[in-house]
């Protein structure tokens, strides 16, 4: 990959993700937004194994008023992923070596990078993109 995100690939998933050496999808996004983009996202206290509960908490607690929907994502934008109609997972859009996709922390593999085609093959049918408003 030869990209700043490479050092995160393979880090462990944990439902409560401590944000240091294990993550759930939200704590991973929160960690990257702070470390790489200097954005302070709020903590969301919920079980990371309950994806729908995380997304509901995100809608209420994540400062959604700071995010605006965009059609075409750029590096650092947040990505909401859905298996049906409701978002159930979150990641970060990155551009790595001519390949664009989502860096996210999933139950099982931990932190992974997937292109939109890989995501579709994994069952994620819908992607929504959000950019931090300054």
Short mmCIF file of N, CA and C in Angstrom, two decimals:
data_model
loop_
_atom_site.label_atom_id
_atom_site.label_comp_id
_atom_site.label_asym_id
_atom_site.label_seq_id
_atom_site.Cartn_x
_atom_site.Cartn_y
_atom_site.Cartn_z
N UNK A 1 0.83 -1.19 0.00
CA UNK A 1 0.00 0.00 0.00
C UNK A 1 0.87 1.25 0.00
N UNK A 2 1.93 1.31 0.79
CA UNK A 2 2.82 2.46 0.86
C UNK A 2 2.05 3.77 1.07
N UNK A 3 1.32 3.83 2.14
CA UNK A 3 0.43 4.95 2.45
C UNK A 3 0.43 5.11 3.96
N UNK A 4 0.09 6.30 4.47
CA UNK A 4 0.08 6.51 5.92
C UNK A 4 -0.81 5.50 6.64
N UNK A 5 -1.84 5.01 5.97
CA UNK A 5 -2.80 4.09 6.60
C UNK A 5 -2.25 2.68 6.79
N UNK A 6 -1.18 2.36 6.13
CA UNK A 6 -0.64 1.00 6.16
C UNK A 6 -0.34 0.52 7.58
N UNK A 7 0.11 1.44 8.44
CA UNK A 7 0.48 1.03 9.80
C UNK A 7 -0.71 0.57 10.63
N UNK A 8 -1.92 0.86 10.17
CA UNK A 8 -3.11 0.46 10.91
C UNK A 8 -3.67 -0.89 10.47
N UNK A 9 -3.34 -1.32 9.26
CA UNK A 9 -3.89 -2.56 8.72
C UNK A 9 -3.58 -3.72 9.68
N UNK A 10 -4.62 -4.45 10.03
CA UNK A 10 -4.46 -5.61 10.91
C UNK A 10 -4.62 -5.34 12.39
N UNK A 11 -4.73 -4.05 12.78
CA UNK A 11 -4.97 -3.79 14.20
C UNK A 11 -6.28 -4.45 14.61
N UNK A 12 -6.36 -4.84 15.83
CA UNK A 12 -7.44 -5.65 16.35
C UNK A 12 -8.76 -4.91 16.50
N UNK A 13 -9.86 -5.62 16.19
CA UNK A 13 -11.21 -5.15 16.47
C UNK A 13 -11.60 -5.61 17.87
N UNK A 14 -12.32 -4.78 18.59
CA UNK A 14 -12.87 -5.12 19.89
C UNK A 14 -14.19 -4.38 20.04
N UNK A 15 -15.22 -4.99 20.60
CA UNK A 15 -16.51 -4.29 20.69
C UNK A 15 -16.44 -2.98 21.45
N UNK A 16 -15.58 -2.91 22.45
CA UNK A 16 -15.46 -1.67 23.22
C UNK A 16 -14.25 -0.84 22.79
N UNK A 17 -13.44 -1.32 21.85
CA UNK A 17 -12.29 -0.63 21.31
C UNK A 17 -11.71 0.46 22.18
N UNK A 18 -10.51 0.25 22.70
CA UNK A 18 -9.91 1.23 23.60
C UNK A 18 -9.29 2.41 22.86
N UNK A 19 -9.23 2.37 21.53
CA UNK A 19 -8.70 3.49 20.75
C UNK A 19 -7.20 3.60 20.77
N UNK A 20 -6.51 2.57 21.27
CA UNK A 20 -5.05 2.57 21.31
C UNK A 20 -4.51 1.41 20.49
N UNK A 21 -4.88 0.21 20.90
CA UNK A 21 -4.42 -0.97 20.16
C UNK A 21 -5.56 -1.89 19.74
N UNK A 22 -6.78 -1.51 20.09
CA UNK A 22 -7.96 -2.21 19.59
C UNK A 22 -9.05 -1.18 19.36
N UNK A 23 -9.89 -1.46 18.38
CA UNK A 23 -10.88 -0.47 17.95
C UNK A 23 -12.19 -1.15 17.59
N UNK A 24 -13.28 -0.41 17.68
CA UNK A 24 -14.50 -0.76 16.97
C UNK A 24 -14.58 0.26 15.83
N UNK A 25 -15.60 0.20 15.03
CA UNK A 25 -15.61 1.09 13.86
C UNK A 25 -15.56 2.56 14.26
N UNK A 26 -16.32 2.95 15.30
CA UNK A 26 -16.34 4.36 15.68
C UNK A 26 -15.04 4.80 16.33
N UNK A 27 -14.50 4.00 17.26
CA UNK A 27 -13.27 4.42 17.92
C UNK A 27 -12.12 4.51 16.91
N UNK A 28 -12.17 3.69 15.86
CA UNK A 28 -11.14 3.79 14.83
C UNK A 28 -11.28 5.09 14.05
N UNK A 29 -12.49 5.41 13.62
CA UNK A 29 -12.71 6.67 12.90
C UNK A 29 -12.33 7.85 13.79
N UNK A 30 -12.73 7.80 15.04
CA UNK A 30 -12.41 8.86 15.99
C UNK A 30 -10.88 9.02 16.12
N UNK A 31 -10.17 7.91 16.24
CA UNK A 31 -8.71 7.94 16.38
C UNK A 31 -8.05 8.54 15.14
N UNK A 32 -8.43 8.11 13.96
CA UNK A 32 -7.82 8.61 12.72
C UNK A 32 -8.16 10.08 12.51
N UNK A 33 -9.40 10.46 12.76
CA UNK A 33 -9.78 11.86 12.58
C UNK A 33 -8.94 12.76 13.50
N UNK A 34 -8.67 12.29 14.71
CA UNK A 34 -7.86 13.10 15.63
C UNK A 34 -6.39 13.10 15.22
N UNK A 35 -5.83 11.90 14.99
CA UNK A 35 -4.40 11.80 14.71
C UNK A 35 -4.01 12.39 13.36
N UNK A 36 -4.77 12.12 12.35
CA UNK A 36 -4.39 12.53 10.99
C UNK A 36 -4.98 13.88 10.58
N UNK A 37 -6.22 14.14 11.01
CA UNK A 37 -6.92 15.34 10.53
C UNK A 37 -7.19 16.38 11.62
N UNK A 38 -6.74 16.10 12.85
CA UNK A 38 -6.85 17.03 13.98
C UNK A 38 -8.29 17.45 14.27
N UNK A 39 -9.20 16.49 14.15
CA UNK A 39 -10.61 16.72 14.44
C UNK A 39 -10.98 15.92 15.68
N UNK A 40 -11.59 16.58 16.64
CA UNK A 40 -12.00 15.93 17.88
C UNK A 40 -13.44 15.46 17.72
N UNK A 41 -13.63 14.17 17.57
CA UNK A 41 -14.96 13.59 17.50
C UNK A 41 -15.33 13.09 18.89
N UNK A 42 -16.59 13.21 19.25
CA UNK A 42 -16.99 12.79 20.61
C UNK A 42 -16.93 11.28 20.79
N UNK A 43 -16.81 10.87 22.04
CA UNK A 43 -16.88 9.46 22.36
C UNK A 43 -18.33 9.03 22.23
N UNK A 44 -18.51 7.80 21.77
CA UNK A 44 -19.84 7.22 21.73
C UNK A 44 -19.76 5.95 22.55
N UNK A 45 -20.46 5.95 23.67
CA UNK A 45 -20.39 4.83 24.59
C UNK A 45 -21.49 3.84 24.26
N UNK A 46 -21.12 2.83 23.48
CA UNK A 46 -22.04 1.76 23.13
C UNK A 46 -21.21 0.55 22.74
N UNK A 47 -21.83 -0.58 22.71
CA UNK A 47 -21.15 -1.82 22.35
C UNK A 47 -20.92 -1.84 20.84
N UNK A 48 -19.67 -1.85 20.42
CA UNK A 48 -19.33 -1.84 19.01
C UNK A 48 -19.81 -3.06 18.25
N UNK A 49 -20.22 -4.11 18.94
CA UNK A 49 -20.75 -5.29 18.27
C UNK A 49 -22.19 -5.07 17.83
N UNK A 50 -22.84 -4.06 18.39
CA UNK A 50 -24.22 -3.75 18.04
C UNK A 50 -24.21 -2.61 17.03
N UNK A 51 -23.95 -2.97 15.76
CA UNK A 51 -23.74 -1.96 14.73
C UNK A 51 -24.85 -0.92 14.63
N UNK A 52 -26.11 -1.35 14.66
CA UNK A 52 -27.21 -0.41 14.53
C UNK A 52 -27.23 0.56 15.72
N UNK A 53 -26.93 0.06 16.91
CA UNK A 53 -26.87 0.93 18.09
C UNK A 53 -25.77 1.97 17.93
N UNK A 54 -24.63 1.57 17.36
CA UNK A 54 -23.54 2.52 17.12
C UNK A 54 -24.01 3.62 16.17
N UNK A 55 -24.68 3.24 15.09
CA UNK A 55 -25.11 4.24 14.11
C UNK A 55 -26.17 5.16 14.69
N UNK A 56 -27.06 4.62 15.50
CA UNK A 56 -28.06 5.49 16.16
C UNK A 56 -27.36 6.48 17.09
N UNK A 57 -26.38 5.99 17.83
CA UNK A 57 -25.63 6.86 18.73
C UNK A 57 -24.85 7.90 17.94
N UNK A 58 -24.29 7.50 16.81
CA UNK A 58 -23.55 8.44 15.96
C UNK A 58 -24.46 9.59 15.53
N UNK A 59 -25.67 9.26 15.14
CA UNK A 59 -26.60 10.28 14.67
C UNK A 59 -26.89 11.31 15.75
N UNK A 60 -26.93 10.87 17.00
CA UNK A 60 -27.25 11.76 18.10
C UNK A 60 -26.01 12.43 18.69
N UNK A 61 -24.93 11.66 18.86
CA UNK A 61 -23.80 12.12 19.65
C UNK A 61 -22.56 12.54 18.86
N UNK A 62 -22.51 12.29 17.56
CA UNK A 62 -21.26 12.47 16.83
C UNK A 62 -21.04 13.87 16.30
N UNK A 63 -21.90 14.79 16.64
CA UNK A 63 -21.73 16.14 16.11
C UNK A 63 -22.05 16.17 14.62
N UNK A 64 -23.12 15.49 14.22
CA UNK A 64 -23.46 15.39 12.80
C UNK A 64 -23.64 16.75 12.15
N UNK A 65 -23.90 17.78 12.96
CA UNK A 65 -24.03 19.11 12.39
C UNK A 65 -22.71 19.62 11.83
N UNK A 66 -21.61 18.95 12.14
CA UNK A 66 -20.30 19.31 11.60
C UNK A 66 -19.99 18.58 10.30
N UNK A 67 -20.86 17.66 9.88
CA UNK A 67 -20.62 16.87 8.69
C UNK A 67 -21.66 17.21 7.62
N UNK A 68 -21.19 17.38 6.39
CA UNK A 68 -22.12 17.63 5.29
C UNK A 68 -22.01 16.49 4.28
N UNK A 69 -23.13 16.05 3.74
CA UNK A 69 -23.09 14.99 2.74
C UNK A 69 -22.39 15.47 1.47
N UNK A 70 -21.62 14.59 0.85
CA UNK A 70 -20.97 14.89 -0.42
C UNK A 70 -21.19 13.72 -1.37
N UNK A 71 -21.22 14.02 -2.64
CA UNK A 71 -21.41 12.97 -3.66
C UNK A 71 -20.11 12.23 -3.96
N UNK A 72 -19.02 13.01 -4.07
CA UNK A 72 -17.72 12.43 -4.44
C UNK A 72 -16.77 12.61 -3.26
N UNK A 73 -16.34 11.52 -2.63
CA UNK A 73 -15.50 11.63 -1.45
C UNK A 73 -14.05 11.98 -1.79
N UNK A 74 -13.40 12.62 -0.82
CA UNK A 74 -11.96 12.86 -0.90
C UNK A 74 -11.33 12.29 0.37
N UNK A 75 -10.02 12.18 0.37
CA UNK A 75 -9.29 11.59 1.50
C UNK A 75 -9.72 12.23 2.82
N UNK A 76 -10.04 11.38 3.79
CA UNK A 76 -10.42 11.84 5.12
C UNK A 76 -11.91 11.96 5.35
N UNK A 77 -12.71 11.87 4.28
CA UNK A 77 -14.16 11.93 4.46
C UNK A 77 -14.63 10.68 5.19
N UNK A 78 -15.69 10.83 5.98
CA UNK A 78 -16.29 9.68 6.65
C UNK A 78 -17.23 8.97 5.69
N UNK A 79 -17.29 7.66 5.85
CA UNK A 79 -18.13 6.83 5.00
C UNK A 79 -19.05 6.02 5.89
N UNK A 80 -20.35 6.17 5.67
CA UNK A 80 -21.33 5.33 6.34
C UNK A 80 -21.67 4.19 5.39
N UNK A 81 -21.60 2.97 5.90
CA UNK A 81 -21.86 1.79 5.10
C UNK A 81 -23.15 1.13 5.57
N UNK A 82 -23.92 0.62 4.63
CA UNK A 82 -25.18 -0.04 4.96
C UNK A 82 -25.28 -1.38 4.23
N UNK A 83 -25.86 -2.35 4.90
CA UNK A 83 -26.14 -3.64 4.26
C UNK A 83 -27.54 -3.61 3.66
N UNK A 84 -28.42 -2.84 4.20
CA UNK A 84 -29.77 -2.67 3.66
C UNK A 84 -29.96 -1.16 3.48
N UNK A 85 -30.95 -0.60 4.13
CA UNK A 85 -31.19 0.83 3.96
C UNK A 85 -30.62 1.68 5.09
N UNK A 86 -30.33 1.08 6.23
CA UNK A 86 -29.85 1.86 7.37
C UNK A 86 -28.35 1.66 7.56
N UNK A 87 -27.61 2.77 7.70
CA UNK A 87 -26.16 2.64 7.96
C UNK A 87 -25.91 1.80 9.20
N UNK A 88 -24.88 0.96 9.11
CA UNK A 88 -24.57 0.06 10.22
C UNK A 88 -23.07 0.00 10.52
N UNK A 89 -22.28 0.83 9.82
CA UNK A 89 -20.83 0.75 9.97
C UNK A 89 -20.24 2.07 9.47
N UNK A 90 -19.06 2.42 9.95
CA UNK A 90 -18.44 3.68 9.54
C UNK A 90 -16.95 3.45 9.29
N UNK A 91 -16.41 4.18 8.32
CA UNK A 91 -14.99 4.12 8.00
C UNK A 91 -14.53 5.45 7.44
N UNK A 92 -13.33 5.45 6.87
CA UNK A 92 -12.72 6.67 6.33
C UNK A 92 -12.29 6.43 4.90
N UNK A 93 -12.62 7.35 4.03
CA UNK A 93 -12.24 7.27 2.62
C UNK A 93 -10.76 7.64 2.47
N UNK A 94 -10.01 6.80 1.78
CA UNK A 94 -8.62 7.14 1.49
C UNK A 94 -8.30 6.83 0.04
N UNK A 95 -7.25 7.47 -0.45
CA UNK A 95 -6.72 7.24 -1.79
C UNK A 95 -5.31 6.71 -1.60
N UNK A 96 -5.09 5.45 -1.96
CA UNK A 96 -3.79 4.82 -1.73
C UNK A 96 -3.27 4.19 -3.02
N UNK A 97 -2.18 4.72 -3.52
CA UNK A 97 -1.51 4.16 -4.69
C UNK A 97 -2.46 3.97 -5.87
N UNK A 98 -3.24 4.98 -6.16
CA UNK A 98 -4.14 4.92 -7.30
C UNK A 98 -5.41 4.14 -7.05
N UNK A 99 -5.61 3.66 -5.85
CA UNK A 99 -6.81 2.91 -5.51
C UNK A 99 -7.53 3.64 -4.38
N UNK A 100 -8.80 3.89 -4.56
CA UNK A 100 -9.59 4.58 -3.53
C UNK A 100 -10.51 3.58 -2.85
N UNK A 101 -10.76 3.83 -1.57
CA UNK A 101 -11.66 2.96 -0.84
C UNK A 101 -11.78 3.34 0.61
N UNK A 102 -12.25 2.41 1.40
CA UNK A 102 -12.58 2.67 2.79
C UNK A 102 -11.62 1.93 3.72
N UNK A 103 -11.04 2.68 4.63
CA UNK A 103 -10.24 2.13 5.71
C UNK A 103 -11.19 2.03 6.90
N UNK A 104 -11.36 0.81 7.41
CA UNK A 104 -12.32 0.64 8.50
C UNK A 104 -11.92 -0.53 9.38
N UNK A 105 -12.53 -0.59 10.54
CA UNK A 105 -12.26 -1.65 11.51
C UNK A 105 -13.49 -2.53 11.62
N UNK A 106 -13.34 -3.78 11.20
CA UNK A 106 -14.47 -4.71 11.15
C UNK A 106 -14.25 -5.88 12.09
N UNK A 107 -15.34 -6.40 12.60
CA UNK A 107 -15.29 -7.59 13.45
C UNK A 107 -14.67 -8.72 12.64
N UNK A 108 -13.68 -9.36 13.20
CA UNK A 108 -12.98 -10.45 12.50
C UNK A 108 -11.61 -9.99 12.03
N UNK A 109 -11.54 -9.33 10.87
CA UNK A 109 -10.22 -8.97 10.35
C UNK A 109 -9.56 -7.79 11.04
N UNK A 110 -10.32 -6.98 11.76
CA UNK A 110 -9.75 -5.77 12.34
C UNK A 110 -9.69 -4.68 11.29
N UNK A 111 -8.64 -3.87 11.32
CA UNK A 111 -8.54 -2.75 10.39
C UNK A 111 -8.15 -3.28 9.01
N UNK A 112 -8.96 -2.90 8.02
CA UNK A 112 -8.73 -3.32 6.64
C UNK A 112 -9.01 -2.15 5.71
N UNK A 113 -8.48 -2.26 4.50
CA UNK A 113 -8.77 -1.32 3.41
C UNK A 113 -9.53 -2.10 2.36
N UNK A 114 -10.67 -1.54 1.91
CA UNK A 114 -11.44 -2.19 0.87
C UNK A 114 -11.90 -1.18 -0.17
N UNK A 115 -11.79 -1.56 -1.43
CA UNK A 115 -12.31 -0.74 -2.51
C UNK A 115 -13.83 -0.88 -2.52
N UNK A 116 -14.54 0.01 -3.21
CA UNK A 116 -16.00 -0.14 -3.29
C UNK A 116 -16.42 -1.52 -3.83
N UNK A 117 -15.70 -2.05 -4.81
CA UNK A 117 -16.03 -3.38 -5.33
C UNK A 117 -15.86 -4.45 -4.26
N UNK A 118 -14.77 -4.37 -3.48
CA UNK A 118 -14.56 -5.32 -2.38
C UNK A 118 -15.67 -5.20 -1.34
N UNK A 119 -16.08 -3.98 -1.06
CA UNK A 119 -17.15 -3.76 -0.09
C UNK A 119 -18.45 -4.40 -0.56
N UNK A 120 -18.79 -4.20 -1.84
CA UNK A 120 -20.01 -4.82 -2.38
C UNK A 120 -19.94 -6.34 -2.27
N UNK A 121 -18.77 -6.90 -2.58
CA UNK A 121 -18.59 -8.35 -2.48
C UNK A 121 -18.70 -8.85 -1.04
N UNK A 122 -18.46 -7.95 -0.07
CA UNK A 122 -18.57 -8.30 1.34
C UNK A 122 -19.97 -8.04 1.90
N UNK A 123 -20.87 -7.58 1.04
CA UNK A 123 -22.25 -7.37 1.46
C UNK A 123 -22.64 -5.94 1.79
N UNK A 124 -21.71 -5.01 1.65
CA UNK A 124 -22.05 -3.60 1.89
C UNK A 124 -22.60 -3.03 0.61
N UNK A 125 -23.91 -2.74 0.57
CA UNK A 125 -24.55 -2.31 -0.65
C UNK A 125 -24.65 -0.81 -0.83
N UNK A 126 -24.50 -0.06 0.22
CA UNK A 126 -24.71 1.39 0.14
C UNK A 126 -23.61 2.12 0.89
N UNK A 127 -23.06 3.14 0.25
CA UNK A 127 -22.06 3.99 0.87
C UNK A 127 -22.56 5.44 0.83
N UNK A 128 -22.45 6.14 1.94
CA UNK A 128 -22.77 7.56 2.02
C UNK A 128 -21.52 8.28 2.51
N UNK A 129 -21.25 9.43 1.93
CA UNK A 129 -20.01 10.15 2.23
C UNK A 129 -20.31 11.48 2.92
N UNK A 130 -19.46 11.81 3.90
CA UNK A 130 -19.63 13.04 4.68
C UNK A 130 -18.29 13.73 4.87
N UNK A 131 -18.31 15.04 4.72
CA UNK A 131 -17.09 15.85 4.86
C UNK A 131 -17.26 16.79 6.04
N UNK A 132 -16.19 16.94 6.81
CA UNK A 132 -16.17 17.83 7.97
C UNK A 132 -16.26 19.28 7.50
N UNK A 133 -17.20 20.02 8.06
CA UNK A 133 -17.35 21.44 7.73
C UNK A 133 -16.46 22.25 8.65
N UNK A 134 -15.71 23.14 8.09
CA UNK A 134 -14.85 24.01 8.90
C UNK A 134 -15.62 25.15 9.52
#
